[in-house]
Structures are given as structure tokens and as C-alpha cells.
Short mmCIF file of C-alpha atoms in Angstrom, two decimals:
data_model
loop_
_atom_site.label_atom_id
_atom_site.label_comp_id
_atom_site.label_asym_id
_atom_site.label_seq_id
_atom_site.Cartn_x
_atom_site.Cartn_y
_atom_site.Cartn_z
CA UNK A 1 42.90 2.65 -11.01
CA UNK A 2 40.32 5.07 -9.44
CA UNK A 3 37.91 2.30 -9.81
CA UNK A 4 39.75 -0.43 -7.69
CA UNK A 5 40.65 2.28 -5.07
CA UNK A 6 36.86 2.93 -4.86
CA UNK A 7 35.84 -1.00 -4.85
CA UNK A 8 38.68 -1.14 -1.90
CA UNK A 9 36.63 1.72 -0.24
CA UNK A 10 32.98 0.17 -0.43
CA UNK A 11 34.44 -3.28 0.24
CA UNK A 12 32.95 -3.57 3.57
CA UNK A 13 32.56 0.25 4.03
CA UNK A 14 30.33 1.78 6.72
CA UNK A 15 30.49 4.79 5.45
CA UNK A 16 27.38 6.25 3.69
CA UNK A 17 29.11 8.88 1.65
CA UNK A 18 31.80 6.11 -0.29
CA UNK A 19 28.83 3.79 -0.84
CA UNK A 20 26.50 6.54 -2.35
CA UNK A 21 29.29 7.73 -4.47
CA UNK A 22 30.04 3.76 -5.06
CA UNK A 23 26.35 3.58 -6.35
CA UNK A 24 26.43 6.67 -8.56
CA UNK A 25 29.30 4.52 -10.39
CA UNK A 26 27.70 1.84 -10.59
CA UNK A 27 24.47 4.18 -12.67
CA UNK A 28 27.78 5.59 -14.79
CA UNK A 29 28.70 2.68 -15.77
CA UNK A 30 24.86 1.55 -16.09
CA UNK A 31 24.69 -1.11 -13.62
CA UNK A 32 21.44 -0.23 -12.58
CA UNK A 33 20.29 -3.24 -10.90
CA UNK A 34 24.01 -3.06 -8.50
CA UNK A 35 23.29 0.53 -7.75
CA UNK A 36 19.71 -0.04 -7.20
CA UNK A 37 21.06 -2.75 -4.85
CA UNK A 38 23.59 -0.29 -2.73
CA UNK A 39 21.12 2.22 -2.52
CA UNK A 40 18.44 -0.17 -0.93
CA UNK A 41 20.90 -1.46 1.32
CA UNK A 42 21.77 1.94 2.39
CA UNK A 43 17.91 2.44 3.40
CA UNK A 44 17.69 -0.66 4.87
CA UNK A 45 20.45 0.10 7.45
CA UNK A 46 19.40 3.88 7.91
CA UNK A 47 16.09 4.82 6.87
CA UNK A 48 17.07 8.39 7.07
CA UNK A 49 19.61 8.65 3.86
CA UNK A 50 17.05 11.09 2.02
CA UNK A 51 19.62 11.36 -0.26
CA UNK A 52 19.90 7.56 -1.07
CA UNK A 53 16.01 7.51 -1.04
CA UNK A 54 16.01 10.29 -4.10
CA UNK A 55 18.85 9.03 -6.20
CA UNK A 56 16.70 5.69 -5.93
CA UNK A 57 13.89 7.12 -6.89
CA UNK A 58 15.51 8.64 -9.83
CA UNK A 59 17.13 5.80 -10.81
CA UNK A 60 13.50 3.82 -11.02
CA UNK A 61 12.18 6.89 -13.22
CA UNK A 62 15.58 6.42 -15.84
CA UNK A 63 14.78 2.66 -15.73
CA UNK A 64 10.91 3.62 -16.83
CA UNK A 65 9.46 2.28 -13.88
CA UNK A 66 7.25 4.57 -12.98
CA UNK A 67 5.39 2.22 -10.17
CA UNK A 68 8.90 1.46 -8.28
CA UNK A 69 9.23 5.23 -8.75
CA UNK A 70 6.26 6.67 -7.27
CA UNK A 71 6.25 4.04 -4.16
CA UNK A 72 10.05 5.45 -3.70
CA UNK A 73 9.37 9.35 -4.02
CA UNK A 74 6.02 8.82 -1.83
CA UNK A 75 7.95 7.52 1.19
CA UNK A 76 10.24 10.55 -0.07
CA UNK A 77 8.16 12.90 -0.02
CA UNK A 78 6.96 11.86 3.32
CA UNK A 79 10.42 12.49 4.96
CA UNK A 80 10.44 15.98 3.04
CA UNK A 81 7.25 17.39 2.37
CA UNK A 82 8.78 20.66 1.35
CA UNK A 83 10.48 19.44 -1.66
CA UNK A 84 8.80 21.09 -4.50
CA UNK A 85 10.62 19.24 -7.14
CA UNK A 86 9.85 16.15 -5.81
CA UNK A 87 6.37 17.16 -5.93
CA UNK A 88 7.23 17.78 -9.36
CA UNK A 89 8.28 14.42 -10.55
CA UNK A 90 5.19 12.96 -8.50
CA UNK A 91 3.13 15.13 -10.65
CA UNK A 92 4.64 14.22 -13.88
CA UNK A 93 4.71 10.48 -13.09
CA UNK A 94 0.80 10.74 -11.80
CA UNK A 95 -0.21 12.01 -15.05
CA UNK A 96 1.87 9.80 -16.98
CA UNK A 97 0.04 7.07 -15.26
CA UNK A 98 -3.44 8.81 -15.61
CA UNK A 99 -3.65 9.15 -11.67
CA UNK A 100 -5.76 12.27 -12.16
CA UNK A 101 -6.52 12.19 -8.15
CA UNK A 102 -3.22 11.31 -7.25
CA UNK A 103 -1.88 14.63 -9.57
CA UNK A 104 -4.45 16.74 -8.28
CA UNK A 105 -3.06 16.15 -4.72
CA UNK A 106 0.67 16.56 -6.22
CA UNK A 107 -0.56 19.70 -7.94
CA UNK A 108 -2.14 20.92 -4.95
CA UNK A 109 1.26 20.40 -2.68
CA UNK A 110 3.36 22.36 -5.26
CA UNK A 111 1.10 25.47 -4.98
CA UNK A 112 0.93 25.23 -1.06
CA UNK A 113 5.04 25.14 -1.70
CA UNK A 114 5.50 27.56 -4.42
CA UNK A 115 2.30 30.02 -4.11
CA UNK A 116 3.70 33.03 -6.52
CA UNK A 117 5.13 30.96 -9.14
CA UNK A 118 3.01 31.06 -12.33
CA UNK A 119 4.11 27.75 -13.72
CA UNK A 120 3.57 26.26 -10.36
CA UNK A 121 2.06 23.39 -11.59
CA UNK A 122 3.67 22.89 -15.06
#
């Protein structure tokens, strides 16, 4: 029943909040590819949803696509440089990659973020 009422929500819904939570279904229920979708067409109307931008991001990383990931958390992290975490996965995902530049630059951002934290860059 929740389900429908939430459908009947998104079903032509404007509003971000309903189609975000619409989209986290959708990854529940692992319909990646629809929530993948929503959350694109959520960016495409309002390049601002950060929020839409990082659950997308995520969503590539889950899917191992670590390309579509980094590409996502990039433009990301250009909206919010002062996201350490994100930093974080950009890291991890450089070095799974063997983007030893690319991490050095991630590594580099977390310590300018997080100077007095001794596992800054683990």
C-alpha cells in the first residue's frame, strides 16, 4: 500500500524530496538502473541536488562501476570541496584503479580537510 501511495506521489511530482525518497526505493528494491534514472533526472532539472549527485555516486560504486563513479563524485566534489568523505571514496576508488596521481591529489585534499587526524589518509 505504501508503495502505490509513493508511485501516486512521484507520478508527475515536482518535488525533489518524494522523488529522492522514490529513488532510494527503487535501490531497496534493487532497481538500480530506475533509480539511477530518477536521480539523473533530478540533476538534469537542478544541477544543485548535491544530495541526488552523492546517492548517484554511491549507487555507481554498489554497481562496481568505479569509472561512472569517479566522473559522478568529481563533479561532486567540485560543488563541495570540503567533504572529506567524499575525498575518501575518491581516494579509495583512485587506488583501486591504480590512479596513483589522481590519489595523491585525493590524499592531499583529505589532509588540507582533516590536518590532526592520524589516519587522515587511510
Amino acid at each position: 500500500r505504501a508503495h502505490r501511495e509513493l508511485f501516486a506521489l512521484t507520478d508527475g511530482s515536482k518535488s525533489v524530496r518524494v522523488r529522492e525518497l522514490f529513488a532510494l526505493k527503487c535501490e531497496a528494491n534493487g532497481r538500480f538502473d530506475l533509480a539511477a534514472e530518477e536521480y539523473q533526472q533530478i540533476l538534469k532539472q537542478d544541477a544543485s541536488q548535491v544530495g541526488a549527485l552523492a546517492r548517484l555516486a554511491m549507487l555507481f560504486r554498489s554497481q562496481l562501476e568505479p569509472h561512472r563513479a569517479i566522473l559522478v563524485l568529481q563533479r561532486y566534489v567540485h560543488d563541495v570541496p570540503t567533504d572529506a568523505a567524499a575525498w575518501g571514496e575518491l581516494l579509495e576508488l583512485y587506488c583501486e584503479l591504480r590512479n596513483w596521481q589522481a590519489a595523491q591529489f585525493a590524499v592531499c585534499q583529505r589532509v588540507l580537510l582533516l590536518p590532526g587526524c592520524p589516519v587522515t589518509a587511510c
